[in-house]
Amino acid sequence: MFQTVLISLNEGFLKTLEIFGLTLLGAFPLGLIIAFGSTSQFRPLKYLVKFIVWVVRGTPLMLQLLIIYYGPGLLLGSNWWGNGSSGRFTAALAAFIINYACYFSEIYRGGIEGVPKGQSEAGQVLGMTSSQIFFRITLLQVIKRIVPPMGNEIITLVKDTSLARVIAVYEIIWSGQMFIKSSGVIWPLFFTGVYYLIFSGVLTLLLGRLEKKLEFFRV
Amino acid sequence: MSVLEVKNISKRFGETEVLKDVGFSLEKGEVIAIIGSSGSGKTTLLRCLNFLETPDGGQIYVNGEILFDASNHKLLTEKDIRKIRLHFGLVFQSFNLFPQYTALSNVKLAGELLAKERSDYKENHKTILKEIDENASGLMLQVGLTDKMHLYPHQLSGGQQQRVAIARALALSPDVLCFDEPTSALDPELTGEVLKVIRALTEKNTTMVIVTHEMQFARDVADKVVFMDDGFVVEAGTPEEVFGHPKQERTIRFLERYSNL
Ligand SMILES: Nc1ncnc2c1ncn2[C@@H]1O[C@H](COP(=O)(O)OP(=O)(O)OP(=O)(O)O)[C@@H](O)[C@H]1O
Ligand SMILES: [Mg+2]
């Protein structure tokens, strides 16, 4: 029995990891693009982007998952996401990436705006190019500023991945819950908690180590 | 021939005219002190010299060569502006050291980046980098921070940070070194060490433009004094003339306020 549960939970956890990894992969760069949009000098773009960010951050991820998955089919009459589990998985990923990119964008924006203007001016006066100023001066200061809030979001994402089950993506909690129906036992569900704890524990450790690495200077 | 000649500089921010027809000139090794009340445009003037702001009118000459002319500055590319900037150095009121670099690396960074643009960098990079390192170490000695040069800015006092900032500005050997109230952000007991470093520079014939509220210091080190008010140069002359025998009503009132402090 234990063996079966473990195999099944592992399979679910793999899906969880996939959602987690791919969401970060997509949301890190997309968030940066959104951050550039929301700080753009071009007003219409800036307000459009800010509006989207407001909507995404102000509504539940659960709702966004449902709308993104069912929306295209029911509103446009076309099945965007493809059939079966891979279609549901793609839709879930799209929702996660958009949602997290919006949160990340605010973190990036805060990080970039937090670097004092005097830093780039000091670089300019010393004859540096804009890209030298960005890569040699600003970037590391931004990273140092964003690691703690980014870390919080990343830990939240670990747990948020479980929301994917509302559109029947078989992540780990789904796998655990199956055993209630099939064998009438609840301990596999408890056991999924162990997976989460270990995973978020490892991440917390790694993030802490990164913060420590950046402690050699202060901003 | 003047090292620096500033002619009819004007600058507007929206509706407000912050600089009106400002001009002065400076010979090699001379020190000019710019004094004036808050909001009179002193910082803006230094920022114009360092091309952090673009003047709306006027010309800037360095060593007789015209560097900036408001009537055709639009022709300048970013590369031109970077090159022009190297004629000037700027020491900020708030130091603005790069926090992730040690004091020594702060001094070296710009030079190392510029060296990469040299055509002989590939062949000679070892010698070039060694020169930069030796030059920077020499500057740290000059500002009295040899024992602190491997520390990061947050490990230094304000006065020490400002001395690193001075060394950093000197590293590229600018023709004119500008200071924007270099001691205003410091505790009173730390101003002395910074003023001492600047004083030592006058003995090395460094051409300097110093915006300051330290009147006694200005009187001691400056060859020329400019009093600015409301964007105008109200009075200019030797320290003896401006401090000793001010002619303009506004200068007199300004100096009275300081002597009463
Ligand atoms: N970027 C800007 N946009 C709009 N107004 C500005 C800007 N920078 C400066 N000003 C205005 O220009 C005027 C001159 O400012 P500046 O900083 O040059 O004065 P200052 O003589 O250096 O004063 P202080 O002694 O307080 O440093 C002020 O009225 C200020 O509000
Ligand atoms: Mg000022």
Coordinates of N, CA, C and O in Angstrom, one line a residue, chain A residues 8-77:
Chain A
S8 N 2.2 7.0 -6.6 CA 1.2 7.9 -7.1 C 1.5 9.4 -6.6 O 1.3 10.3 -7.4
L9 N 1.9 9.5 -5.4 CA 2.2 10.9 -4.9 C 3.4 11.5 -5.7 O 3.4 12.7 -6.0
N10 N 4.4 10.7 -5.9 CA 5.5 11.1 -6.7 C 5.1 11.7 -8.0 O 5.6 12.7 -8.5
E11 N 4.2 10.9 -8.6 CA 3.8 11.3 -9.9 C 3.1 12.7 -9.9 O 3.3 13.6 -10.7
G12 N 2.2 12.8 -8.8 CA 1.5 14.1 -8.6 C 2.5 15.2 -8.3 O 2.4 16.3 -8.9
F13 N 3.5 14.9 -7.5 CA 4.5 15.9 -7.2 C 5.3 16.4 -8.4 O 5.7 17.5 -8.5
L14 N 5.5 15.4 -9.3 CA 6.3 15.8 -10.5 C 5.5 16.9 -11.2 O 6.1 17.8 -11.8
K15 N 4.2 16.7 -11.3 CA 3.3 17.7 -12.0 C 3.4 19.0 -11.2 O 3.6 20.1 -11.9
T16 N 3.4 19.0 -9.9 CA 3.5 20.2 -9.1 C 4.8 20.9 -9.4 O 4.8 22.1 -9.6
L17 N 5.9 20.1 -9.4 CA 7.2 20.7 -9.7 C 7.2 21.3 -11.1 O 7.8 22.4 -11.3
E18 N 6.6 20.6 -12.1 CA 6.5 21.1 -13.4 C 5.8 22.5 -13.5 O 6.3 23.4 -14.1
I19 N 4.7 22.6 -12.8 CA 3.9 23.8 -12.8 C 4.8 24.9 -12.2 O 5.0 26.0 -12.7
F20 N 5.4 24.5 -11.0 CA 6.2 25.5 -10.3 C 7.4 26.0 -11.2 O 7.6 27.2 -11.4
G21 N 8.2 25.1 -11.8 CA 9.3 25.5 -12.5 C 9.0 26.3 -13.8 O 9.6 27.3 -14.0
L22 N 8.0 25.8 -14.5 CA 7.7 26.5 -15.7 C 7.0 27.8 -15.5 O 7.2 28.8 -16.2
T23 N 6.3 27.9 -14.4 CA 5.7 29.2 -14.0 C 6.8 30.2 -13.8 O 6.8 31.4 -14.3
L24 N 7.8 29.8 -13.0 CA 8.9 30.8 -12.7 C 9.6 31.1 -14.0 O 9.9 32.3 -14.3
L25 N 9.9 30.1 -14.8 CA 10.6 30.3 -16.1 C 9.9 31.4 -16.9 O 10.5 32.2 -17.6
G26 N 8.5 31.3 -16.9 CA 7.8 32.3 -17.7 C 7.6 33.6 -17.0 O 7.6 34.7 -17.7
A27 N 7.3 33.5 -15.7 CA 6.9 34.7 -15.0 C 8.1 35.7 -14.7 O 7.9 36.9 -14.7
F28 N 9.3 35.1 -14.6 CA 10.5 36.0 -14.4 C 10.6 37.0 -15.5 O 10.6 38.2 -15.3
P29 N 10.8 36.5 -16.8 CA 10.9 37.5 -17.8 C 9.6 38.3 -18.1 O 9.7 39.5 -18.4
L30 N 8.5 37.6 -18.1 CA 7.3 38.4 -18.4 C 7.0 39.5 -17.4 O 6.6 40.6 -17.7
G31 N 7.4 39.2 -16.1 CA 7.2 40.2 -15.1 C 8.1 41.4 -15.4 O 7.6 42.6 -15.2
L32 N 9.3 41.2 -15.9 CA 10.2 42.3 -16.2 C 9.6 43.2 -17.3 O 9.6 44.4 -17.3
I33 N 9.0 42.5 -18.3 CA 8.4 43.2 -19.4 C 7.2 44.0 -18.9 O 7.1 45.2 -19.3
I34 N 6.4 43.4 -18.1 CA 5.3 44.2 -17.5 C 5.8 45.4 -16.7 O 5.2 46.4 -16.7
A35 N 6.9 45.1 -15.9 CA 7.4 46.2 -15.1 C 7.9 47.4 -16.0 O 7.6 48.6 -15.7
F36 N 8.5 47.1 -17.2 CA 8.8 48.1 -18.1 C 7.6 48.8 -18.6 O 7.6 50.1 -18.8
G37 N 6.5 48.1 -18.9 CA 5.3 48.6 -19.3 C 4.7 49.6 -18.3 O 4.3 50.7 -18.6
S38 N 4.7 49.2 -17.1 CA 4.0 50.0 -16.0 C 4.9 51.2 -15.6 O 4.4 52.1 -14.9
T39 N 6.1 51.3 -16.1 CA 6.9 52.5 -15.8 C 7.2 53.2 -17.1 O 8.0 54.1 -17.2
S40 N 6.5 52.9 -18.2 CA 6.7 53.5 -19.5 C 6.3 54.9 -19.5 O 5.5 55.4 -18.7
Q41 N 7.0 55.7 -20.3 CA 6.7 57.1 -20.5 C 5.4 57.3 -21.3 O 4.8 58.4 -21.3
F42 N 5.1 56.3 -22.1 CA 4.0 56.4 -23.0 C 2.7 56.1 -22.1 O 2.4 54.9 -21.7
R43 N 2.0 57.1 -21.8 CA 0.9 57.0 -20.9 C -0.2 55.9 -21.1 O -0.5 55.2 -20.2
P44 N -0.7 55.8 -22.4 CA -1.8 54.8 -22.6 C -1.3 53.4 -22.2 O -2.0 52.7 -21.6
L45 N 0.0 53.1 -22.6 CA 0.5 51.8 -22.3 C 0.6 51.6 -20.8 O 0.2 50.6 -20.3
K46 N 1.2 52.6 -20.2 CA 1.4 52.6 -18.7 C 0.0 52.3 -18.0 O 0.0 51.4 -17.1
Y47 N -1.0 53.0 -18.4 CA -2.3 52.9 -17.7 C -2.9 51.5 -18.0 O -3.6 50.9 -17.2
L48 N -2.8 51.1 -19.3 CA -3.3 49.8 -19.7 C -2.7 48.7 -18.8 O -3.3 47.8 -18.2
V49 N -1.3 48.8 -18.8 CA -0.6 47.7 -18.0 C -1.0 47.8 -16.5 O -1.2 46.8 -15.9
K50 N -1.1 49.0 -16.0 CA -1.4 49.1 -14.6 C -2.8 48.6 -14.3 O -3.0 48.0 -13.2
F51 N -3.7 48.8 -15.3 CA -5.1 48.3 -15.1 C -5.1 46.7 -15.1 O -5.7 46.1 -14.2
I52 N -4.3 46.1 -16.0 CA -4.2 44.7 -16.0 C -3.7 44.1 -14.7 O -4.2 43.2 -14.2
V53 N -2.6 44.8 -14.3 CA -2.0 44.3 -13.0 C -2.9 44.4 -11.9 O -3.0 43.5 -11.0
W54 N -3.7 45.5 -11.9 CA -4.7 45.7 -10.8 C -5.7 44.6 -10.8 O -6.1 44.0 -9.8
V55 N -6.2 44.3 -12.0 CA -7.2 43.2 -12.1 C -6.7 41.9 -11.7 O -7.3 41.1 -10.9
V56 N -5.5 41.5 -12.2 CA -4.9 40.2 -11.9 C -4.6 40.1 -10.4 O -4.8 39.0 -9.8
R57 N -4.1 41.2 -9.8 CA -3.7 41.1 -8.4 C -5.0 41.2 -7.5 O -4.9 40.8 -6.3
G58 N -6.0 41.7 -8.0 CA -7.2 41.9 -7.2 C -8.3 40.8 -7.3 O -9.3 40.9 -6.6
T59 N -8.0 39.8 -8.1 CA -9.0 38.7 -8.2 C -8.3 37.4 -7.8 O -7.1 37.3 -8.0
P60 N -9.0 36.4 -7.4 CA -8.4 35.1 -7.0 C -7.8 34.4 -8.2 O -8.4 34.4 -9.3
L61 N -6.7 33.8 -7.9 CA -6.0 32.9 -8.9 C -7.0 31.8 -9.4 O -7.0 31.4 -10.6
M62 N -7.7 31.3 -8.5 CA -8.7 30.2 -8.8 C -9.7 30.7 -9.9 O -9.9 30.0 -10.9
L63 N -10.2 31.9 -9.8 CA -11.1 32.5 -10.8 C -10.4 32.6 -12.1 O -10.9 32.3 -13.2
Q64 N -9.1 33.1 -12.0 CA -8.4 33.3 -13.3 C -8.1 32.0 -14.0 O -8.2 31.9 -15.2
L65 N -7.9 30.9 -13.2 CA -7.7 29.6 -13.8 C -8.9 29.2 -14.6 O -8.8 28.7 -15.7
L66 N -10.1 29.3 -13.9 CA -11.3 28.9 -14.5 C -11.6 29.7 -15.8 O -12.0 29.1 -16.8
I67 N -11.4 31.0 -15.7 CA -11.8 31.9 -16.9 C -10.8 31.6 -18.0 O -11.2 31.5 -19.2
I68 N -9.5 31.4 -17.7 CA -8.6 31.2 -18.8 C -8.8 29.9 -19.4 O -8.7 29.7 -20.7
Y69 N -9.2 28.9 -18.6 CA -9.4 27.6 -19.3 C -10.8 27.5 -20.0 O -10.8 27.1 -21.2
Y70 N -11.8 28.0 -19.4 CA -13.1 27.8 -20.0 C -13.5 29.0 -21.0 O -14.2 28.8 -21.9
G71 N -12.9 30.2 -20.7 CA -13.2 31.4 -21.5 C -13.1 31.2 -23.0 O -14.1 31.5 -23.7
P72 N -12.0 30.8 -23.5 CA -11.9 30.8 -25.0 C -12.9 29.9 -25.6 O -13.6 30.3 -26.6
G73 N -13.2 28.7 -25.0 CA -14.1 27.8 -25.6 C -15.5 28.4 -25.5 O -16.3 28.3 -26.5
L74 N -15.9 28.9 -24.4 CA -17.3 29.4 -24.2 C -17.6 30.7 -24.8 O -18.7 31.0 -25.3
L75 N -16.6 31.6 -24.8 CA -16.8 33.0 -25.3 C -16.5 33.1 -26.8 O -17.2 33.7 -27.6
L76 N -15.4 32.4 -27.2 CA -15.0 32.5 -28.6 C -15.3 31.3 -29.4 O -15.1 31.3 -30.6
G77 N -15.8 30.3 -28.8 CA -16.2 29.1 -29.5 C -15.0 28.3 -30.1 O -15.2 27.5 -31.0

